[in-house]
C-alpha positions as a Markdown table, in Angstrom:
| # | Residue | x | y | z |
|---|---|---|---|---|
| 1 | Unk | 2.2 | -32.5 | -9.1 |
| 2 | Unk | 1.2 | -30.3 | -6.1 |
| 3 | Unk | 3.0 | -29.5 | -2.9 |
| 4 | Unk | 0.4 | -29.1 | -0.1 |
| 5 | Unk | -2.1 | -27.9 | -2.7 |
| 6 | Unk | 0.5 | -25.6 | -4.5 |
| 7 | Unk | 1.5 | -26.5 | -8.0 |
| 8 | Unk | 5.2 | -27.3 | -8.5 |
| 9 | Unk | 5.8 | -24.2 | -10.7 |
| 10 | Unk | 4.4 | -21.9 | -8.0 |
| 11 | Unk | 6.5 | -23.5 | -5.2 |
| 12 | Unk | 9.6 | -21.4 | -5.7 |
| 13 | Unk | 7.5 | -18.2 | -5.4 |
| 14 | Unk | 6.0 | -19.6 | -2.2 |
| 15 | Unk | 9.4 | -20.3 | -0.7 |
| 16 | Unk | 10.5 | -16.7 | -1.7 |
| 17 | Unk | 7.4 | -15.3 | 0.1 |
| 18 | Unk | 8.1 | -17.4 | 3.1 |
| 19 | Unk | 11.7 | -16.3 | 3.3 |
| 20 | Unk | 10.6 | -12.7 | 3.1 |
| 21 | Unk | 7.9 | -13.3 | 5.7 |
| 22 | Unk | 10.6 | -14.8 | 8.0 |
| 23 | Unk | 12.7 | -11.8 | 7.7 |
| 24 | Unk | 9.9 | -9.4 | 8.5 |
| 25 | Unk | 9.0 | -11.6 | 11.5 |
| 26 | Unk | 12.5 | -11.4 | 12.6 |
| 27 | Unk | 12.5 | -7.6 | 12.2 |
| 28 | Unk | 9.3 | -7.3 | 14.2 |
| 29 | Unk | 10.7 | -9.6 | 17.0 |
| 30 | Unk | 14.0 | -7.8 | 17.3 |
| 31 | Unk | 12.2 | -4.4 | 17.4 |
| 32 | Unk | 9.5 | -5.5 | 19.8 |
| 33 | Unk | 10.4 | -2.8 | 22.3 |
| 34 | Unk | 9.9 | -0.2 | 19.6 |
| 35 | Unk | 13.0 | 1.7 | 20.7 |
| 36 | Unk | 13.4 | 4.8 | 18.6 |
| 37 | Unk | 16.0 | 6.3 | 20.9 |
| 38 | Unk | 18.8 | 5.2 | 18.5 |
| 39 | Unk | 17.6 | 8.0 | 16.2 |
| 40 | Unk | 17.3 | 11.5 | 17.8 |
| 41 | Unk | 15.0 | 14.2 | 16.5 |
| 42 | Unk | 17.8 | 16.2 | 15.0 |
| 43 | Unk | 19.0 | 13.3 | 13.0 |
| 44 | Unk | 15.6 | 12.4 | 11.7 |
| 45 | Unk | 14.8 | 15.9 | 10.7 |
| 46 | Unk | 18.2 | 16.3 | 9.0 |
| 47 | Unk | 17.7 | 13.2 | 6.7 |
| 48 | Unk | 14.2 | 14.3 | 5.8 |
| 49 | Unk | 15.5 | 17.8 | 4.9 |
| 50 | Unk | 18.3 | 16.3 | 2.9 |
| 51 | Unk | 16.1 | 13.9 | 1.0 |
| 52 | Unk | 13.7 | 16.8 | 0.1 |
| 53 | Unk | 16.5 | 19.1 | -1.0 |
| 54 | Unk | 18.3 | 16.3 | -3.0 |
| 55 | Unk | 15.3 | 15.3 | -5.1 |
| 56 | Unk | 13.0 | 18.3 | -5.3 |
| 57 | Unk | 14.3 | 19.3 | -8.7 |
| 58 | Unk | 14.2 | 15.8 | -10.2 |
| 59 | Unk | 12.0 | 15.9 | -13.3 |
| 60 | Unk | 11.9 | 12.2 | -14.3 |
| 61 | Unk | 8.6 | 10.5 | -14.9 |
| 62 | Unk | 5.1 | 11.9 | -15.6 |
| 63 | Unk | 1.7 | 12.1 | -13.9 |
| 64 | Unk | -0.7 | 9.2 | -14.4 |
| 65 | Unk | -3.2 | 10.1 | -17.2 |
| 66 | Unk | -5.4 | 7.1 | -17.6 |
| 67 | Unk | -7.4 | 8.5 | -14.7 |
| 68 | Unk | -8.1 | 12.0 | -16.2 |
| 69 | Unk | -8.0 | 14.0 | -13.0 |
| 70 | Unk | -4.6 | 12.7 | -11.9 |
| 71 | Unk | -3.1 | 14.4 | -15.0 |
| 72 | Unk | -4.1 | 17.7 | -13.6 |
| 73 | Unk | -2.3 | 17.5 | -10.3 |
| 74 | Unk | 0.7 | 19.9 | -10.1 |
| 75 | Unk | 3.7 | 17.8 | -10.9 |
| 76 | Unk | 6.1 | 19.8 | -8.8 |
| 77 | Unk | 4.5 | 18.9 | -5.5 |
| 78 | Unk | 6.8 | 17.0 | -3.2 |
| 79 | Unk | 6.5 | 16.1 | 0.4 |
| 80 | Unk | 8.5 | 13.8 | 2.7 |
| 81 | Unk | 7.7 | 12.7 | 6.3 |
| 82 | Unk | 8.9 | 10.3 | 8.9 |
| 83 | Unk | 6.7 | 9.2 | 11.8 |
| 84 | Unk | 7.8 | 7.3 | 14.9 |
| 85 | Unk | 5.8 | 5.0 | 17.2 |
| 86 | Unk | 5.8 | 7.8 | 19.9 |
| 87 | Unk | 3.7 | 10.0 | 17.6 |
| 88 | Unk | 6.5 | 12.4 | 16.5 |
| 89 | Unk | 6.5 | 13.5 | 12.8 |
| 90 | Unk | 9.4 | 15.0 | 10.9 |
| 91 | Unk | 8.5 | 16.7 | 7.6 |
| 92 | Unk | 9.7 | 18.7 | 4.6 |
| 93 | Unk | 7.9 | 20.1 | 1.6 |
| 94 | Unk | 4.2 | 19.8 | 0.6 |
| 95 | Unk | 3.2 | 17.4 | 3.4 |
| 96 | Unk | -0.2 | 19.0 | 3.9 |
| 97 | Unk | -1.4 | 18.8 | 0.3 |
| 98 | Unk | -4.3 | 16.3 | 0.1 |
| 99 | Unk | -4.1 | 13.8 | -2.8 |
| 100 | Unk | -5.9 | 10.6 | -3.7 |
| 101 | Unk | -4.6 | 7.6 | -1.8 |
| 102 | Unk | -5.1 | 5.2 | -4.7 |
| 103 | Unk | -3.4 | 1.8 | -4.3 |
| 104 | Unk | -1.6 | 2.9 | -1.2 |
| 105 | Unk | -4.9 | 2.0 | 0.5 |
| 106 | Unk | -4.7 | -1.7 | -0.4 |
| 107 | Unk | -2.7 | -3.1 | 2.5 |
| 108 | Unk | -4.9 | -1.3 | 5.0 |
| 109 | Unk | -8.1 | -2.9 | 3.6 |
| 110 | Unk | -6.3 | -6.3 | 3.6 |
| 111 | Unk | -5.5 | -5.6 | 7.3 |
| 112 | Unk | -9.2 | -5.0 | 7.9 |
| 113 | Unk | -10.1 | -8.3 | 6.2 |
| 114 | Unk | -7.6 | -10.1 | 8.4 |
| 115 | Unk | -9.0 | -8.4 | 11.5 |
| 116 | Unk | -12.6 | -9.3 | 10.6 |
| 117 | Unk | -11.8 | -13.0 | 9.7 |
| 118 | Unk | -9.5 | -13.7 | 12.6 |
| 119 | Unk | -6.2 | -13.8 | 10.7 |
| 120 | Unk | -4.4 | -13.8 | 7.4 |
| 121 | Unk | -5.6 | -17.3 | 6.3 |
| 122 | Unk | -8.8 | -15.8 | 4.8 |
| 123 | Unk | -6.6 | -13.7 | 2.5 |
| 124 | Unk | -4.5 | -16.8 | 1.6 |
| 125 | Unk | -7.6 | -18.9 | 0.9 |
| 126 | Unk | -9.9 | -16.4 | -0.9 |
| 127 | Unk | -7.4 | -14.1 | -2.7 |
| 128 | Unk | -3.8 | -15.3 | -2.5 |
| 129 | Unk | -0.5 | -13.7 | -1.6 |
| 130 | Unk | 1.8 | -14.4 | -4.5 |
| 131 | Unk | 3.2 | -11.6 | -6.8 |
| 132 | Unk | 1.6 | -11.9 | -10.2 |
| 133 | Unk | 4.6 | -11.0 | -12.3 |
| 134 | Unk | 2.3 | -8.9 | -14.4 |
| 135 | Unk | 1.1 | -5.2 | -14.3 |
| 136 | Unk | -1.1 | -4.3 | -11.3 |
| 137 | Unk | -4.2 | -3.8 | -13.5 |
| 138 | Unk | -3.7 | -6.9 | -15.6 |
| 139 | Unk | -6.8 | -8.8 | -16.8 |
| 140 | Unk | -4.6 | -11.5 | -18.3 |
| 141 | Unk | -3.4 | -12.5 | -14.8 |
| 142 | Unk | -7.0 | -13.6 | -13.9 |
| 143 | Unk | -7.0 | -15.9 | -16.9 |
| 144 | Unk | -3.6 | -17.5 | -16.6 |
| 145 | Unk | -3.2 | -17.8 | -12.9 |
| 146 | Unk | -5.0 | -20.6 | -11.1 |
| 147 | Unk | -5.9 | -18.4 | -8.0 |
| 148 | Unk | -7.4 | -15.7 | -10.3 |
| 149 | Unk | -7.1 | -12.8 | -7.9 |
| 150 | Unk | -3.7 | -13.9 | -6.6 |
| 151 | Unk | -2.6 | -10.9 | -4.4 |
| 152 | Unk | -4.5 | -8.2 | -2.4 |
| 153 | Unk | -2.1 | -5.4 | -3.6 |
| 154 | Unk | -3.0 | -5.7 | -7.3 |
| 155 | Unk | -6.3 | -4.4 | -8.6 |
| 156 | Unk | -8.0 | -7.8 | -8.8 |
| 157 | Unk | -7.1 | -8.9 | -5.3 |
| 158 | Unk | -7.9 | -5.4 | -3.9 |
| 159 | Unk | -11.4 | -5.5 | -5.4 |
| 160 | Unk | -11.7 | -9.0 | -3.9 |
| 161 | Unk | -10.6 | -7.7 | -0.5 |
| 162 | Unk | -13.3 | -5.0 | -0.6 |
| 163 | Unk | -15.8 | -7.7 | -1.5 |
| 164 | Unk | -14.8 | -9.7 | 1.6 |
| 165 | Unk | -15.4 | -6.9 | 4.0 |
| 166 | Unk | -18.3 | -8.1 | 6.2 |
| 167 | Unk | -21.2 | -5.8 | 5.7 |
| 168 | Unk | -25.0 | -6.0 | 5.2 |
| 169 | Unk | -25.2 | -3.2 | 2.6 |
| 170 | Unk | -23.0 | -1.2 | 0.2 |
| 171 | Unk | -23.1 | 1.8 | 2.4 |
| 172 | Unk | -22.0 | -0.2 | 5.4 |
| 173 | Unk | -19.2 | -1.8 | 3.4 |
| 174 | Unk | -18.0 | 1.7 | 2.3 |
| 175 | Unk | -18.2 | 3.1 | 5.9 |
| 176 | Unk | -16.2 | 0.1 | 7.2 |
| 177 | Unk | -13.5 | 0.7 | 4.6 |
| 178 | Unk | -13.4 | 4.4 | 5.1 |
| 179 | Unk | -13.5 | 4.1 | 8.9 |
| 180 | Unk | -10.6 | 1.6 | 8.8 |
| 181 | Unk | -8.4 | 4.0 | 6.7 |
| 182 | Unk | -9.3 | 6.8 | 9.1 |
| 183 | Unk | -8.4 | 4.7 | 12.1 |
| 184 | Unk | -5.0 | 4.0 | 10.6 |
| 185 | Unk | -4.5 | 7.8 | 9.8 |
| 186 | Unk | -5.8 | 8.9 | 13.2 |
| 187 | Unk | -8.3 | 11.3 | 11.8 |
| 188 | Unk | -11.4 | 11.4 | 9.6 |
| 189 | Unk | -10.3 | 11.1 | 5.9 |
| 190 | Unk | -12.5 | 12.6 | 3.2 |
| 191 | Unk | -13.8 | 11.1 | 0.0 |
| 192 | Unk | -12.5 | 13.2 | -2.9 |
| 193 | Unk | -15.7 | 13.1 | -5.0 |
| 194 | Unk | -14.2 | 14.7 | -8.1 |
| 195 | Unk | -11.5 | 12.0 | -8.1 |
| 196 | Unk | -14.2 | 9.3 | -7.5 |
| 197 | Unk | -16.3 | 10.5 | -10.4 |
| 198 | Unk | -13.3 | 10.7 | -12.7 |
| 199 | Unk | -12.2 | 7.1 | -11.8 |
| 200 | Unk | -15.6 | 5.5 | -11.8 |
| 201 | Unk | -16.8 | 6.8 | -15.1 |
| 202 | Unk | -13.6 | 5.5 | -16.8 |
| 203 | Unk | -13.3 | 2.2 | -14.8 |
| 204 | Unk | -13.8 | -0.1 | -17.8 |
| 205 | Unk | -10.7 | -2.2 | -17.1 |
| 206 | Unk | -11.5 | -2.6 | -13.4 |
| 207 | Unk | -15.1 | -3.4 | -14.2 |
| 208 | Unk | -13.9 | -6.2 | -16.5 |
| 209 | Unk | -11.7 | -7.5 | -13.7 |
| 210 | Unk | -14.6 | -7.4 | -11.2 |
| 211 | Unk | -16.9 | -9.3 | -13.5 |
| 212 | Unk | -14.3 | -11.9 | -14.4 |
| 213 | Unk | -13.6 | -12.5 | -10.7 |
| 214 | Unk | -17.3 | -12.9 | -10.1 |
| 215 | Unk | -17.6 | -15.3 | -13.0 |
| 216 | Unk | -14.7 | -17.4 | -11.4 |
| 217 | Unk | -16.3 | -17.2 | -7.9 |
| 218 | Unk | -13.4 | -15.3 | -6.6 |
| 219 | Unk | -15.5 | -12.2 | -5.7 |
| 220 | Unk | -17.6 | -12.3 | -2.6 |
| 221 | Unk | -20.2 | -9.6 | -3.1 |
| 222 | Unk | -22.0 | -8.0 | -6.1 |
| 223 | Unk | -19.4 | -7.0 | -8.8 |
| 224 | Unk | -20.6 | -3.5 | -9.4 |
| 225 | Unk | -21.0 | -2.8 | -5.6 |
| 226 | Unk | -17.5 | -4.1 | -5.1 |
| 227 | Unk | -16.2 | -1.9 | -7.9 |
| 228 | Unk | -17.9 | 1.2 | -6.5 |
| 229 | Unk | -16.6 | 0.8 | -3.0 |
| 230 | Unk | -13.1 | -0.1 | -4.3 |
| 231 | Unk | -13.1 | 3.1 | -6.4 |
| 232 | Unk | -14.2 | 5.2 | -3.5 |
| 233 | Unk | -11.4 | 3.6 | -1.4 |
| 234 | Unk | -8.9 | 4.7 | -4.0 |
| 235 | Unk | -10.4 | 8.2 | -4.0 |
| 236 | Unk | -9.9 | 8.9 | -0.3 |
| 237 | Unk | -7.9 | 12.0 | 0.3 |
| 238 | Unk | -4.7 | 11.8 | 2.4 |
| 239 | Unk | -1.7 | 14.0 | 3.1 |
| 240 | Unk | 1.9 | 12.8 | 3.4 |
| 241 | Unk | 1.5 | 13.3 | 7.1 |
| 242 | Unk | -1.5 | 10.9 | 7.1 |
| 243 | Unk | 0.4 | 8.3 | 5.2 |
| 244 | Unk | 3.3 | 8.5 | 7.6 |
| 245 | Unk | 1.0 | 7.9 | 10.6 |
| 246 | Unk | -0.7 | 5.0 | 8.7 |
| 247 | Unk | 2.6 | 3.4 | 8.2 |
| 248 | Unk | 3.7 | 4.2 | 11.8 |
| 249 | Unk | 0.6 | 2.3 | 13.0 |
| 250 | Unk | 2.0 | -0.8 | 11.4 |
| 251 | Unk | 5.4 | -0.1 | 12.7 |
| 252 | Unk | 3.9 | 0.2 | 16.2 |
| 253 | Unk | 2.3 | -3.2 | 16.1 |
| 254 | Unk | -1.1 | -2.1 | 15.0 |
| 255 | Unk | -1.6 | 0.8 | 17.5 |
| 256 | Unk | -2.0 | 4.3 | 16.1 |
| 257 | Unk | 0.7 | 6.4 | 17.6 |
| 258 | Unk | -1.4 | 9.5 | 17.3 |
| 259 | Unk | -4.6 | 8.3 | 18.9 |
| 260 | Unk | -3.4 | 5.3 | 20.9 |
| 261 | Unk | -6.2 | 3.2 | 19.4 |
| 262 | Unk | -5.4 | -0.4 | 18.5 |
| 263 | Unk | -6.4 | -0.7 | 14.8 |
| 264 | Unk | -5.4 | -4.3 | 14.2 |
| 265 | Unk | -4.0 | -7.2 | 16.2 |
| 266 | Unk | -0.2 | -7.2 | 16.5 |
| 267 | Unk | -0.1 | -10.9 | 15.5 |
| 268 | Unk | -1.3 | -10.0 | 11.9 |
| 269 | Unk | 1.1 | -7.1 | 11.3 |
| 270 | Unk | 4.0 | -9.3 | 10.0 |
| 271 | Unk | 1.8 | -10.9 | 7.3 |
| 272 | Unk | 0.7 | -7.4 | 6.0 |
| 273 | Unk | 4.3 | -6.3 | 5.9 |
| 274 | Unk | 5.4 | -9.5 | 4.1 |
| 275 | Unk | 2.8 | -8.9 | 1.4 |
| 276 | Unk | 3.9 | -5.3 | 1.1 |
| 277 | Unk | 7.5 | -6.4 | 0.7 |
| 278 | Unk | 6.9 | -8.9 | -2.1 |
| 279 | Unk | 4.3 | -7.0 | -4.1 |
| 280 | Unk | 3.9 | -3.4 | -2.8 |
| 281 | Unk | 5.9 | -1.6 | -5.5 |
| 282 | Unk | 4.2 | -3.3 | -8.4 |
| 283 | Unk | 6.7 | -4.7 | -10.9 |
| 284 | Unk | 9.5 | -2.8 | -9.2 |
| 285 | Unk | 9.1 | -4.7 | -6.0 |
| 286 | Unk | 12.2 | -6.9 | -6.4 |
| 287 | Unk | 14.6 | -4.0 | -7.1 |
| 288 | Unk | 13.0 | -2.0 | -4.3 |
| 289 | Unk | 13.5 | -4.8 | -1.8 |
| 290 | Unk | 17.1 | -5.0 | -2.9 |
| 291 | Unk | 17.9 | -1.3 | -2.8 |
| 292 | Unk | 15.6 | 0.0 | 0.0 |
| 293 | Unk | 14.8 | -3.2 | 1.9 |
| 294 | Unk | 11.5 | -2.0 | 3.4 |
| 295 | Unk | 7.9 | -3.2 | 3.2 |
| 296 | Unk | 6.2 | -0.5 | 1.2 |
| 297 | Unk | 3.1 | 0.4 | -0.8 |
| 298 | Unk | 2.8 | 2.8 | -3.7 |
| 299 | Unk | -0.1 | 4.4 | -5.5 |
| 300 | Unk | -0.6 | 6.1 | -8.8 |
| 301 | Unk | -1.7 | 9.2 | -7.0 |
| 302 | Unk | 2.0 | 9.7 | -6.1 |
| 303 | Unk | 2.1 | 8.5 | -2.5 |
| 304 | Unk | 4.4 | 5.8 | -1.0 |
| 305 | Unk | 4.5 | 4.6 | 2.5 |
| 306 | Unk | 7.4 | 2.4 | 3.9 |
| 307 | Unk | 7.5 | 0.7 | 7.2 |
| 308 | Unk | 10.6 | 0.0 | 9.4 |
| 309 | Unk | 9.1 | -2.6 | 11.8 |
| 310 | Unk | 9.1 | -1.3 | 15.4 |
| 311 | Unk | 10.9 | 1.9 | 14.6 |
| 312 | Unk | 9.2 | 4.3 | 12.1 |
| 313 | Unk | 7.4 | 4.8 | 8.8 |
| 314 | Unk | 8.8 | 6.9 | 5.9 |
| 315 | Unk | 6.2 | 8.4 | 3.6 |
| 316 | Unk | 6.6 | 10.6 | 0.5 |
| 317 | Unk | 4.4 | 12.1 | -2.2 |
| 318 | Unk | 5.1 | 13.5 | -5.7 |
| 319 | Unk | 2.9 | 12.9 | -8.8 |
| 320 | Unk | 5.5 | 12.1 | -11.4 |
| 321 | Unk | 5.6 | 8.3 | -11.9 |
| 322 | Unk | 8.0 | 5.7 | -13.4 |
| 323 | Unk | 6.9 | 3.1 | -16.0 |
| 324 | Unk | 5.6 | 0.8 | -13.2 |
| 325 | Unk | 3.3 | 3.5 | -11.7 |
| 326 | Unk | 5.5 | 4.5 | -8.7 |
| 327 | Unk | 6.5 | 8.1 | -7.8 |
| 328 | Unk | 10.0 | 8.8 | -8.9 |
| 329 | Unk | 10.8 | 11.5 | -6.3 |
| 330 | Unk | 9.1 | 9.6 | -3.5 |
| 331 | Unk | 11.1 | 6.4 | -4.2 |
| 332 | Unk | 14.3 | 8.3 | -4.3 |
| 333 | Unk | 13.5 | 10.1 | -1.0 |
| 334 | Unk | 12.6 | 7.0 | 0.9 |
| 335 | Unk | 15.5 | 5.0 | -0.4 |
| 336 | Unk | 17.9 | 7.9 | 0.6 |
| 337 | Unk | 16.4 | 8.1 | 4.1 |
| 338 | Unk | 16.5 | 4.3 | 4.6 |
| 339 | Unk | 20.1 | 4.2 | 3.4 |
| 340 | Unk | 21.3 | 7.1 | 5.5 |
| 341 | Unk | 19.7 | 5.6 | 8.6 |
| 342 | Unk | 20.6 | 2.0 | 7.7 |
| 343 | Unk | 17.2 | 0.7 | 8.5 |
| 344 | Unk | 16.6 | -1.8 | 5.6 |
| 345 | Unk | 15.3 | -5.1 | 7.1 |
| 346 | Unk | 18.0 | -7.1 | 5.2 |
| 347 | Unk | 20.7 | -4.8 | 6.6 |
| 348 | Unk | 22.0 | -1.3 | 5.9 |
| 349 | Unk | 21.7 | -0.1 | 2.3 |
| 350 | Unk | 23.8 | 3.1 | 2.3 |
| 351 | Unk | 23.3 | 5.5 | -0.6 |
């Protein structure tokens, strides 16, 4: 039996997604004026400093090593930043160190696809928006889930997102992806070629994912081209400051607070945030929603960005990861700041 085209066993997940979407919509609506006056500069700098001091000596987790170059990043690096819609940034630690954006890039390319196709329905139809319940790099998910790619924040769906970017050549596709990420950051972001070479030459799992999607007609450009552009996307270099501005652009309804440029339509922002809430922290997304209550996206490079709709973004970076591929220090820092400020979209989650 199907419910409006959705099989019965998927319906509870759909309802959970819709509930999360409604909460994010409510958060955006109530924060429509983007009033950050409730938090003064001293308070924001204080909680950033406290989060850095509290977790800078935490040794849990380890660097990703399945991408060889990531294992070489100094594991003691740690940066924390908060950016507000008026363009102010509050920082502590190694916030100017440039690292690979990795999967933290995924919601921003999904946003580009929504923008190009006139809304989120293209993502729903051609990729899907459900959590997979499996690891982010799972090949099994493609075989057992009817939608195949399922979600733009796991590798399969993110490769599909890149393949959907409207372009007449591989170079144009790449420049669109890079230009979009740069627009969200408010400055030109570089490709870290050494990271790209390390990832692309070892991308056997993602190559299998791309070819399987192509086989199932859930990839919309050449498989190897899509893989190359996706791998370059993951190899873009960002700082913690950049991530904070990228998140603040979403918090600001799609307008970059640094440049004043509208990067995406405000009407599409809630859908991006809803996907981030339900799938942005990999297999830890449920616990993260319960304890931090913020739409977020992580990456195995060690970066995390979280969005408080209408008010701010909180970003953090540190290379040591937990078993799901999420930075241990960054999670703790963001959770602490969100708890101290009481900004979780479900209500305050004090530490």
